[in-house]
DNA sequence: GCCAACGTTGGC
DNA sequence: GCCAACGTTGGC
């Protein structure tokens, strides 16, 4: 069981769009970055992830679950690009902002802080627990 | 809206 | 295989 973080700009695809898909979930398509794709290839059904809103909001807003492992990205014919499917699990009681994360010493090594441009990234179990606590939701 | 950081592309 | 040019992302 591994933990991940998915980043999206809410005007393109936000938490509300994700929850609207229900348990059927939706492809996390459009990723055109090898590092991000490689992480998606490592994901297993049942792994959990944070859903992060970039740009204006800059906050982790909810938890998602991987519901299909890596498969070809339907938005391109280019066989290099793959994606997983994810479904919304539950929202945070309180969104955890980037400022909150930066204010927490134990989260200083998060990729979110160190490499703000990577859109799909791994999260350690420790980081997972801390952020769930900050968001006042069950891990 | 700007700019820094980063990744990708293409010419050599 | 290197590197300059370019495009994109995302924080500020």
XYZ file of N, CA, C and O (backbone and C1' of nucleotides) in Angstrom:
724
model
N 0.857 -1.206 0.000
C 0.000 0.000 0.000
C 0.884 1.245 0.000
O 1.728 1.437 0.861
N 0.666 2.070 -1.010
C 1.489 3.277 -1.128
C 0.583 4.505 -1.150
O -0.637 4.400 -1.310
N 1.230 5.642 -0.956
C 0.497 6.901 -0.918
C 1.045 7.854 -1.971
O 2.248 7.879 -2.221
N 0.159 8.657 -2.553
C 0.509 9.518 -3.680
C -0.124 10.890 -3.537
O -0.969 11.103 -2.660
N 0.238 11.769 -4.449
C -0.419 13.080 -4.494
C -0.662 13.454 -5.951
O 0.242 13.313 -6.795
N -1.886 13.864 -6.241
C -2.279 14.278 -7.594
C -2.569 15.772 -7.569
O -3.357 16.243 -6.751
N -1.970 16.467 -8.496
C -2.139 17.913 -8.527
C -2.936 18.326 -9.756
O -2.710 17.832 -10.857
N -3.894 19.227 -9.537
C -4.689 19.693 -10.662
C -5.100 21.142 -10.460
O -5.289 21.594 -9.332
N -5.254 21.815 -11.559
C -5.734 23.187 -11.523
C -7.261 23.096 -11.559
O -7.811 22.542 -12.502
N -7.934 23.615 -10.511
C -9.375 23.367 -10.357
C -10.247 23.800 -11.545
O -11.297 23.199 -11.788
N -9.830 24.813 -12.301
C -10.656 25.233 -13.428
C -10.574 24.224 -14.579
O -11.428 24.185 -15.462
N -9.552 23.371 -14.548
C -9.423 22.320 -15.552
C -10.098 21.033 -15.065
O -10.900 20.432 -15.770
N -9.750 20.630 -13.870
C -10.327 19.415 -13.265
C -10.166 19.546 -11.762
O -9.037 19.509 -11.259
N -11.268 19.712 -11.061
C -11.188 19.934 -9.619
C -11.842 18.830 -8.821
O -12.364 17.852 -9.376
N -11.794 18.993 -7.521
C -12.371 18.002 -6.604
C -13.854 17.759 -6.893
O -14.328 16.628 -6.850
N -14.581 18.841 -7.223
C -16.010 18.688 -7.516
C -16.242 17.832 -8.758
O -17.182 17.035 -8.808
N -15.373 18.012 -9.755
C -15.478 17.179 -10.958
C -15.220 15.712 -10.596
O -15.885 14.804 -11.085
N -14.221 15.529 -9.735
C -13.840 14.170 -9.339
C -14.957 13.482 -8.561
O -15.297 12.332 -8.836
N -15.541 14.178 -7.587
C -16.610 13.568 -6.788
C -17.841 13.277 -7.653
O -18.556 12.303 -7.420
N -18.056 14.109 -8.676
C -19.217 13.907 -9.559
C -19.133 12.575 -10.298
O -20.155 12.035 -10.742
N -17.918 12.052 -10.438
C -17.743 10.768 -11.130
C -18.046 9.579 -10.232
O -18.134 8.444 -10.700
N -18.176 9.836 -8.927
C -18.532 8.780 -7.995
C -17.532 7.636 -7.961
O -16.348 7.827 -8.254
N -18.039 6.441 -7.646
C -17.163 5.283 -7.498
C -16.619 4.769 -8.825
O -15.693 3.962 -8.848
N -17.215 5.212 -9.929
C -16.703 4.792 -11.235
C -15.309 5.383 -11.468
O -14.478 4.794 -12.143
N -15.078 6.551 -10.890
C -13.779 7.186 -11.046
C -13.588 7.758 -12.430
O -14.512 7.794 -13.247
N -12.361 8.182 -12.665
C -12.048 8.832 -13.937
C -10.551 8.712 -14.210
O -9.751 8.665 -13.295
N -10.216 8.688 -15.492
C -8.812 8.673 -15.886
C -8.092 9.922 -15.397
O -8.643 11.021 -15.503
N -6.893 9.743 -14.913
C -6.043 10.902 -14.597
C -5.192 11.144 -15.850
O -4.010 10.870 -15.883
N -5.859 11.654 -16.879
C -5.177 11.744 -18.173
C -4.501 13.093 -18.377
O -4.586 13.986 -17.543
N -3.804 13.194 -19.477
C -3.156 14.455 -19.825
C -1.747 14.625 -19.285
O -1.115 15.640 -19.554
N -1.270 13.652 -18.540
C 0.095 13.763 -18.010
C 1.096 13.512 -19.140
O 1.015 12.493 -19.828
N 1.990 14.468 -19.334
C 2.992 14.356 -20.403
C 4.387 14.572 -19.825
O 5.188 15.348 -20.315
N 4.626 13.868 -18.749
C 5.893 14.000 -18.035
C 6.304 12.597 -17.604
O 5.501 11.874 -17.002
N 7.535 12.217 -17.941
C 7.963 10.839 -17.693
C 7.998 10.474 -16.217
O 7.609 9.374 -15.828
N 8.485 11.398 -15.398
C 8.549 11.109 -13.961
C 7.154 10.806 -13.415
O 6.945 9.834 -12.696
N 6.215 11.661 -13.784
C 4.842 11.496 -13.302
C 4.259 10.183 -13.832
O 3.617 9.420 -13.100
N 4.512 9.888 -15.105
C 3.999 8.645 -15.677
C 4.589 7.431 -14.968
O 3.891 6.455 -14.680
N 5.888 7.495 -14.692
C 6.529 6.357 -14.035
C 5.928 6.094 -12.655
O 5.773 4.932 -12.257
N 5.597 7.151 -11.950
C 4.942 6.950 -10.651
C 3.583 6.287 -10.850
O 3.211 5.388 -10.091
N 2.855 6.702 -11.874
C 1.535 6.098 -12.105
C 1.656 4.612 -12.424
O 0.799 3.815 -12.056
N 2.747 4.239 -13.107
C 2.960 2.821 -13.423
C 3.184 1.982 -12.166
O 2.967 0.772 -12.181
N 3.646 2.642 -11.114
C 3.904 1.919 -9.861
C 2.654 1.760 -9.007
O 2.654 1.027 -8.026
N 1.609 2.471 -9.340
C 0.412 2.472 -8.491
C -0.372 1.177 -8.598
O -0.445 0.567 -9.655
N -0.957 0.774 -7.463
C -1.781 -0.432 -7.393
C -3.200 -0.040 -7.007
O -3.400 0.934 -6.281
N -4.153 -0.861 -7.450
C -5.535 -0.636 -7.042
C -5.605 -0.680 -5.512
O -5.031 -1.574 -4.891
N -6.267 0.307 -4.937
C -6.379 0.367 -3.479
C -5.413 1.351 -2.840
O -5.593 1.736 -1.697
N -4.354 1.753 -3.584
C -3.473 2.803 -3.076
C -4.284 4.091 -2.914
O -5.255 4.319 -3.645
N -3.850 4.914 -1.971
C -4.555 6.166 -1.721
C -3.730 7.365 -2.157
O -2.497 7.306 -2.205
N -4.418 8.453 -2.469
C -3.709 9.673 -2.874
C -4.392 10.920 -2.354
O -5.593 10.902 -2.053
N -3.613 11.969 -2.249
C -4.182 13.281 -1.945
C -4.558 13.963 -3.249
O -3.903 13.761 -4.282
N -5.608 14.780 -3.189
C -6.032 15.564 -4.347
C -5.709 17.015 -4.019
O -6.254 17.582 -3.073
N -4.800 17.605 -4.805
C -4.298 18.949 -4.513
C -4.736 19.941 -5.581
O -4.612 19.663 -6.780
N -5.262 21.077 -5.118
C -5.625 22.158 -6.042
C -4.472 23.136 -6.173
O -4.072 23.763 -5.186
N -3.960 23.281 -7.369
C -2.822 24.189 -7.580
C -3.307 25.599 -7.901
O -4.512 25.868 -7.928
N -2.341 26.466 -8.134
C -2.577 27.859 -8.538
C -3.222 28.688 -7.433
O -2.592 28.959 -6.441
N -4.485 29.102 -7.627
C -5.079 30.046 -6.681
C -5.255 29.464 -5.280
O -4.947 30.097 -4.278
N -5.729 28.228 -5.227
C -6.095 27.650 -3.936
C -4.915 27.059 -3.171
O -4.776 27.262 -1.976
N -4.085 26.294 -3.878
C -2.895 25.702 -3.283
C -3.187 24.966 -1.987
O -2.694 25.315 -0.926
N -4.025 23.942 -2.081
C -4.374 23.179 -0.886
C -4.754 21.745 -1.230
O -5.309 21.485 -2.301
N -4.446 20.846 -0.297
C -4.911 19.472 -0.402
C -6.360 19.481 0.075
O -6.659 19.974 1.155
N -7.260 18.970 -0.775
C -8.681 19.095 -0.445
C -9.380 17.767 -0.173
O -10.494 17.758 0.353
N -8.744 16.661 -0.542
C -9.445 15.402 -0.324
C -8.576 14.193 -0.597
O -7.403 14.321 -0.955
N -9.187 13.030 -0.422
C -8.492 11.757 -0.595
C -9.131 10.983 -1.740
O -10.359 10.931 -1.858
N -8.266 10.414 -2.573
C -8.734 9.591 -3.687
C -8.111 8.204 -3.578
O -7.149 8.002 -2.847
N -8.715 7.256 -4.319
C -8.207 5.885 -4.322
C -7.963 5.455 -5.758
O -8.759 5.782 -6.649
N -6.889 4.729 -5.975
C -6.613 4.210 -7.310
C -7.622 3.103 -7.602
O -7.727 2.151 -6.832
N -8.368 3.220 -8.715
C -9.355 2.166 -9.018
C -9.053 1.434 -10.318
O -9.752 0.488 -10.671
N -7.999 1.869 -11.039
C -7.516 1.083 -12.175
C -6.045 1.404 -12.362
O -5.639 2.562 -12.257
N -5.258 0.348 -12.617
C -3.830 0.562 -12.775
C -3.516 1.132 -14.155
O -4.407 1.273 -15.001
N -2.249 1.488 -14.350
C -1.835 2.218 -15.549
C -2.288 1.540 -16.841
O -2.181 0.329 -17.003
N -2.833 2.342 -17.729
C -3.302 1.886 -19.043
C -3.093 3.042 -20.011
O -2.855 4.172 -19.576
N -3.195 2.803 -21.319
C -2.953 3.899 -22.268
C -3.878 5.092 -22.019
O -5.054 4.928 -21.686
N -3.320 6.281 -22.161
C -4.066 7.524 -21.984
C -4.972 7.731 -23.201
O -4.499 7.853 -24.329
N -6.280 7.764 -22.956
C -7.234 7.831 -24.074
C -7.221 9.177 -24.793
O -7.823 9.318 -25.858
N -6.535 10.168 -24.220
C -6.539 11.490 -24.856
C -5.410 11.661 -25.870
O -5.238 12.740 -26.434
N -4.634 10.601 -26.085
C -3.566 10.696 -27.084
C -3.350 9.352 -27.758
O -3.637 8.304 -27.169
N -2.840 9.381 -28.984
C -2.482 8.147 -29.684
C -1.034 7.758 -29.407
O -0.573 6.702 -29.819
N -0.347 8.638 -28.717
C 1.062 8.410 -28.411
C 1.176 7.337 -27.324
O 0.747 7.544 -26.187
N 1.726 6.189 -27.691
C 1.757 5.034 -26.788
C 2.637 5.254 -25.557
O 2.609 4.457 -24.622
N 3.416 6.315 -25.559
C 4.289 6.568 -24.410
C 3.503 6.930 -23.160
O 3.956 6.720 -22.044
N 2.320 7.516 -23.359
C 1.614 8.095 -22.211
C 0.530 7.198 -21.657
O -0.333 6.722 -22.390
N 0.608 6.962 -20.365
C -0.343 6.110 -19.681
C -0.922 6.870 -18.498
O -0.391 7.901 -18.087
N -2.008 6.329 -17.962
C -2.587 6.959 -16.776
C -3.325 5.918 -15.961
O -3.625 4.827 -16.437
N -3.624 6.258 -14.716
C -4.431 5.403 -13.853
C -5.825 6.026 -13.754
O -6.044 7.146 -14.213
N -6.760 5.281 -13.166
C -8.072 5.849 -12.856
C -8.126 6.055 -11.346
O -7.650 5.207 -10.582
N -8.722 7.164 -10.943
C -8.888 7.410 -9.512
C -10.335 7.794 -9.211
O -11.042 8.319 -10.066
N -10.748 7.501 -7.963
C -12.086 7.897 -7.526
C -11.973 8.638 -6.201
O -11.077 8.366 -5.396
N -12.891 9.566 -5.971
C -12.901 10.330 -4.728
C -13.307 9.415 -3.577
O -14.213 8.586 -3.725
N -12.633 9.545 -2.454
C -12.971 8.763 -1.266
C -13.687 9.649 -0.251
O -14.817 9.387 0.120
N -13.020 10.715 0.187
C -13.676 11.663 1.093
C -12.926 12.986 1.072
O -11.722 13.026 0.830
N -13.663 14.065 1.328
C -13.020 15.375 1.380
C -12.373 15.600 2.739
O -12.737 14.927 3.709
N -11.445 16.525 2.799
C -10.899 16.942 4.085
C -11.945 17.790 4.798
O -12.705 18.520 4.155
N -11.983 17.681 6.115
C -12.849 18.560 6.897
C -12.343 19.998 6.747
O -13.120 20.948 6.658
N -11.012 20.092 6.712
C -10.378 21.394 6.558
C -9.271 21.243 5.508
O -8.386 20.404 5.676
N -9.315 22.022 4.401
C -8.238 21.912 3.413
C -6.889 22.239 4.046
O -6.808 23.110 4.915
N -5.858 21.520 3.619
C -4.509 21.767 4.130
C -3.753 22.547 3.066
O -3.462 22.034 1.987
N -3.464 23.791 3.365
C -2.845 24.665 2.372
C -1.339 24.443 2.267
O -0.720 23.861 3.163
N -0.787 24.931 1.174
C 0.655 24.856 0.982
C 1.366 25.587 2.116
O 2.423 25.152 2.579
N 0.793 26.679 2.564
C 1.373 27.407 3.702
C 1.403 26.542 4.961
O 2.381 26.554 5.705
N 0.307 25.791 5.177
C 0.263 24.891 6.330
C 1.397 23.873 6.241
O 2.060 23.561 7.233
N 1.578 23.339 5.036
C 2.600 22.316 4.831
C 3.994 22.901 5.044
O 4.842 22.305 5.687
N 4.213 24.093 4.508
C 5.524 24.727 4.670
C 5.807 25.102 6.120
O 6.965 25.197 6.526
N 4.733 25.309 6.881
C 4.903 25.700 8.283
C 5.236 24.506 9.175
O 5.592 24.674 10.337
N 5.113 23.322 8.629
C 5.341 22.099 9.409
C 6.727 21.535 9.072
O 6.955 21.054 7.961
N 7.632 21.575 10.026
C 9.010 21.115 9.811
C 9.088 19.696 9.261
O 9.919 19.385 8.411
N 8.207 18.836 9.751
C 8.262 17.428 9.349
C 7.850 17.214 7.896
O 8.002 16.121 7.360
N 7.300 18.251 7.273
C 6.881 18.135 5.868
C 7.815 18.894 4.916
O 7.532 19.021 3.730
N 8.937 19.347 5.455
C 9.850 20.184 4.661
C 10.454 19.450 3.468
O 10.849 20.082 2.493
N 10.510 18.112 3.537
C 11.118 17.347 2.449
C 10.119 16.867 1.413
O 10.478 16.143 0.490
N 8.869 17.250 1.559
C 7.875 16.812 0.574
C 8.222 17.319 -0.820
O 8.682 18.448 -0.993
N 7.949 16.472 -1.819
C 8.225 16.864 -3.204
C 7.405 18.098 -3.559
O 7.857 18.968 -4.290
N 6.206 18.160 -2.988
C 5.330 19.310 -3.235
C 6.039 20.630 -2.917
O 5.847 21.635 -3.600
N 6.870 20.593 -1.881
C 7.605 21.789 -1.463
C 8.867 21.965 -2.306
O 9.204 23.067 -2.718
N 9.552 20.838 -2.562
C 10.859 20.906 -3.223
C 10.796 20.983 -4.743
O 11.670 21.551 -5.377
N 9.800 20.339 -5.330
C 9.660 20.362 -6.785
C 8.203 20.641 -7.111
O 7.421 19.736 -7.382
N 7.864 21.894 -7.070
C 6.464 22.279 -7.180
C 5.841 21.946 -8.527
O 4.627 21.998 -8.674
N 6.662 21.583 -9.505
C 6.084 21.371 -10.837
C 5.667 19.941 -11.125
O 4.997 19.689 -12.125
N 6.094 19.004 -10.306
C 5.746 17.608 -10.572
C 4.286 17.341 -10.194
O 3.894 17.506 -9.046
N 3.504 16.901 -11.187
C 2.050 16.839 -10.978
C 1.548 15.545 -10.348
O 0.424 15.493 -9.867
N 2.365 14.499 -10.403
C 2.021 13.242 -9.736
C 3.245 12.837 -8.947
O 4.335 12.736 -9.519
N 3.095 12.633 -7.671
C 4.258 12.380 -6.837
C 3.941 11.447 -5.671
O 2.798 11.360 -5.232
N 4.977 10.740 -5.174
C 4.765 9.865 -4.023
C 4.752 10.653 -2.711
O 5.359 11.719 -2.621
N 4.048 10.123 -1.738
C 3.971 10.707 -0.397
C 4.357 9.601 0.569
O 3.919 8.456 0.399
N 5.167 9.902 1.569
C 5.527 8.859 2.535
C 4.374 8.650 3.512
O 3.498 9.504 3.658
N 4.417 7.490 4.197
C 3.341 7.198 5.147
C 3.314 8.240 6.264
O 2.243 8.653 6.716
N 4.494 8.675 6.677
C 4.571 9.697 7.734
C 3.902 10.989 7.275
O 3.107 11.588 8.003
N 4.238 11.401 6.049
C 3.635 12.624 5.507
C 2.118 12.470 5.396
O 1.357 13.402 5.667
N 1.718 11.276 4.998
C 0.287 10.988 4.865
C -0.434 11.210 6.201
O -1.458 11.885 6.273
N 0.137 10.628 7.253
C -0.485 10.725 8.580
C -0.570 12.175 9.047
O -1.595 12.613 9.577
N 0.514 12.922 8.838
C 0.562 14.305 9.316
C -0.490 15.150 8.599
O -1.230 15.923 9.223
N -0.565 14.982 7.278
C -1.495 15.821 6.511
C -2.946 15.428 6.784
O -3.822 16.289 6.872
N -3.208 14.149 6.972
C -4.569 13.733 7.343
C -4.955 14.352 8.677
O -6.096 14.794 8.871
N -4.008 14.399 9.620
C -4.287 15.006 10.927
C -4.592 16.492 10.760
O -5.544 17.014 11.336
N -3.784 17.169 9.942
C -4.016 18.594 9.703
C -5.372 18.826 9.028
O -6.031 19.843 9.267
N -5.766 17.894 8.175
C -7.030 18.027 7.454
C -8.217 17.529 8.249
O -9.340 17.572 7.767
N -7.929 17.022 9.444
C -8.966 16.507 10.343
C -9.816 15.444 9.658
O -11.046 15.481 9.667
N -9.123 14.491 9.041
C -9.820 13.363 8.426
C -9.087 12.088 8.793
O -7.923 12.128 9.193
N -9.779 10.959 8.669
C -9.146 9.680 8.973
C -8.115 9.345 7.899
O -8.352 9.608 6.733
N -6.985 8.768 8.301
C -5.962 8.404 7.303
C -6.467 7.342 6.336
O -7.286 6.545 6.698
P -3.165 39.948 -16.903
O -1.675 40.481 -17.034
C -1.318 41.410 -15.996
C 0.098 41.180 -15.590
C 1.004 40.600 -16.671
O 2.267 41.213 -16.492
C 0.990 39.147 -14.831
P 3.440 41.082 -17.505
O 4.533 40.531 -16.494
C 4.688 41.157 -15.217
C 5.610 40.300 -14.368
C 6.806 39.741 -15.142
O 7.978 40.030 -14.404
C 5.644 37.980 -14.018
P 9.375 39.919 -15.094
O 9.890 38.586 -14.398
C 9.778 38.444 -12.990
C 10.046 37.000 -12.627
C 11.199 36.385 -13.419
O 11.964 35.603 -12.528
C 9.312 35.032 -13.627
P 13.488 35.430 -12.784
O 13.803 34.203 -11.826
C 13.006 34.000 -10.646
C 12.783 32.518 -10.451
C 13.957 31.643 -10.882
O 14.125 30.647 -9.889
C 12.012 30.992 -12.073
P 15.282 29.573 -9.979
O 14.473 28.290 -10.432
C 13.376 27.847 -9.650
C 12.788 26.630 -10.323
C 13.851 25.627 -10.784
O 13.435 24.346 -10.348
C 12.437 26.215 -12.602
P 14.405 23.094 -10.399
O 13.818 22.312 -11.648
C 12.420 22.043 -11.685
C 12.014 21.776 -13.100
C 12.906 20.758 -13.811
O 12.180 19.556 -13.872
C 12.169 22.530 -15.239
P 12.816 18.184 -14.403
O 12.102 18.079 -15.821
C 10.709 18.334 -15.920
C 10.314 18.322 -17.387
C 11.021 17.244 -18.218
O 10.051 16.639 -19.052
C 11.430 19.388 -19.149
P 10.379 15.477 -20.079
O 10.361 16.238 -21.479
C 9.229 17.025 -21.823
C 9.493 17.704 -23.150
C 10.018 16.764 -24.242
O 9.224 16.999 -25.394
C 11.423 18.659 -24.030
P 9.348 16.074 -26.676
O 10.009 17.064 -27.728
C 9.493 18.385 -27.874
C 10.464 19.183 -28.709
C 10.982 18.437 -29.938
O 10.628 19.194 -31.078
C 12.776 19.422 -28.703
P 10.778 18.614 -32.555
O 12.150 19.283 -33.029
C 12.335 20.693 -32.895
C 13.770 21.015 -33.226
C 14.338 20.228 -34.401
O 15.204 21.065 -35.131
C 15.672 19.871 -32.521
P 15.466 20.819 -36.674
O 16.800 21.670 -36.882
C 16.954 22.909 -36.200
C 18.408 23.107 -35.809
C 19.411 22.678 -36.878
O 20.429 23.659 -36.945
C 19.856 21.522 -34.859
P 21.407 23.740 -38.213
O 22.738 23.069 -37.666
C 23.486 23.738 -36.646
C 24.433 22.763 -35.990
C 25.294 21.978 -36.979
O 26.562 22.620 -37.111
C 24.531 20.649 -35.111
P 25.015 8.676 -26.695
O 25.841 9.930 -26.811
C 27.116 10.378 -26.866
C 27.054 11.874 -26.783
C 26.284 12.435 -25.592
O 27.023 13.540 -25.137
C 25.395 13.350 -27.559
P 26.858 14.137 -23.702
O 26.918 15.678 -24.082
C 27.945 16.139 -24.978
C 27.508 17.445 -25.598
C 26.940 18.445 -24.593
O 27.623 19.670 -24.777
C 25.442 18.185 -26.421
P 27.618 20.785 -23.611
O 26.581 21.819 -24.224
C 26.739 22.261 -25.577
C 25.493 22.984 -26.019
C 24.858 23.846 -24.928
O 24.351 25.015 -25.532
C 23.253 22.380 -25.750
P 24.531 26.398 -24.792
O 23.765 27.375 -25.800
C 23.838 27.127 -27.214
C 22.459 27.265 -27.817
C 21.631 28.407 -27.225
O 20.974 29.057 -28.304
C 20.439 26.357 -27.001
P 20.096 30.360 -28.095
O 18.641 29.767 -28.332
C 18.386 29.029 -29.528
C 16.962 28.506 -29.461
C 15.956 29.533 -28.957
O 14.852 29.529 -29.850
C 15.810 27.539 -27.659
P 13.680 30.606 -29.751
O 12.504 29.733 -29.142
C 12.253 28.441 -29.692
C 11.436 27.644 -28.688
C 10.295 28.441 -28.069
O 9.074 27.915 -28.556
C 11.415 27.059 -26.477
P 7.676 28.586 -28.194
O 7.132 27.571 -27.116
C 7.139 26.175 -27.398
C 6.601 25.430 -26.186
C 5.376 26.097 -25.567
O 4.444 25.073 -25.238
C 7.104 25.903 -23.937
P 3.044 25.407 -24.570
O 3.288 24.950 -23.060
C 3.813 23.654 -22.811
C 3.957 23.480 -21.312
C 2.752 23.985 -20.509
O 2.440 22.973 -19.575
C 4.741 24.949 -19.689
P 1.054 23.001 -18.783
O 1.561 23.047 -17.279
C 2.674 22.263 -16.881
C 3.238 22.862 -15.615
C 2.168 23.278 -14.602
O 2.387 22.506 -13.443
C 3.818 24.982 -14.898
P 1.324 22.410 -12.290
O 1.780 23.589 -11.341
C 3.069 23.545 -10.733
C 3.321 24.852 -10.050
C 2.132 25.368 -9.227
O 2.637 25.875 -8.028
C 2.861 27.023 -10.693
P 1.758 25.898 -6.707
O 2.679 26.876 -5.867
C 4.098 26.688 -5.866
C 4.772 28.033 -5.785
C 4.193 28.961 -4.724
O 5.271 29.600 -4.060
C 4.155 30.044 -6.839
P 5.032 30.358 -2.679
O 4.984 31.890 -3.106
C 6.177 32.486 -3.631
C 5.818 33.782 -4.279
C 4.883 34.655 -3.446
O 5.656 35.589 -2.690
C 4.380 34.723 -5.790
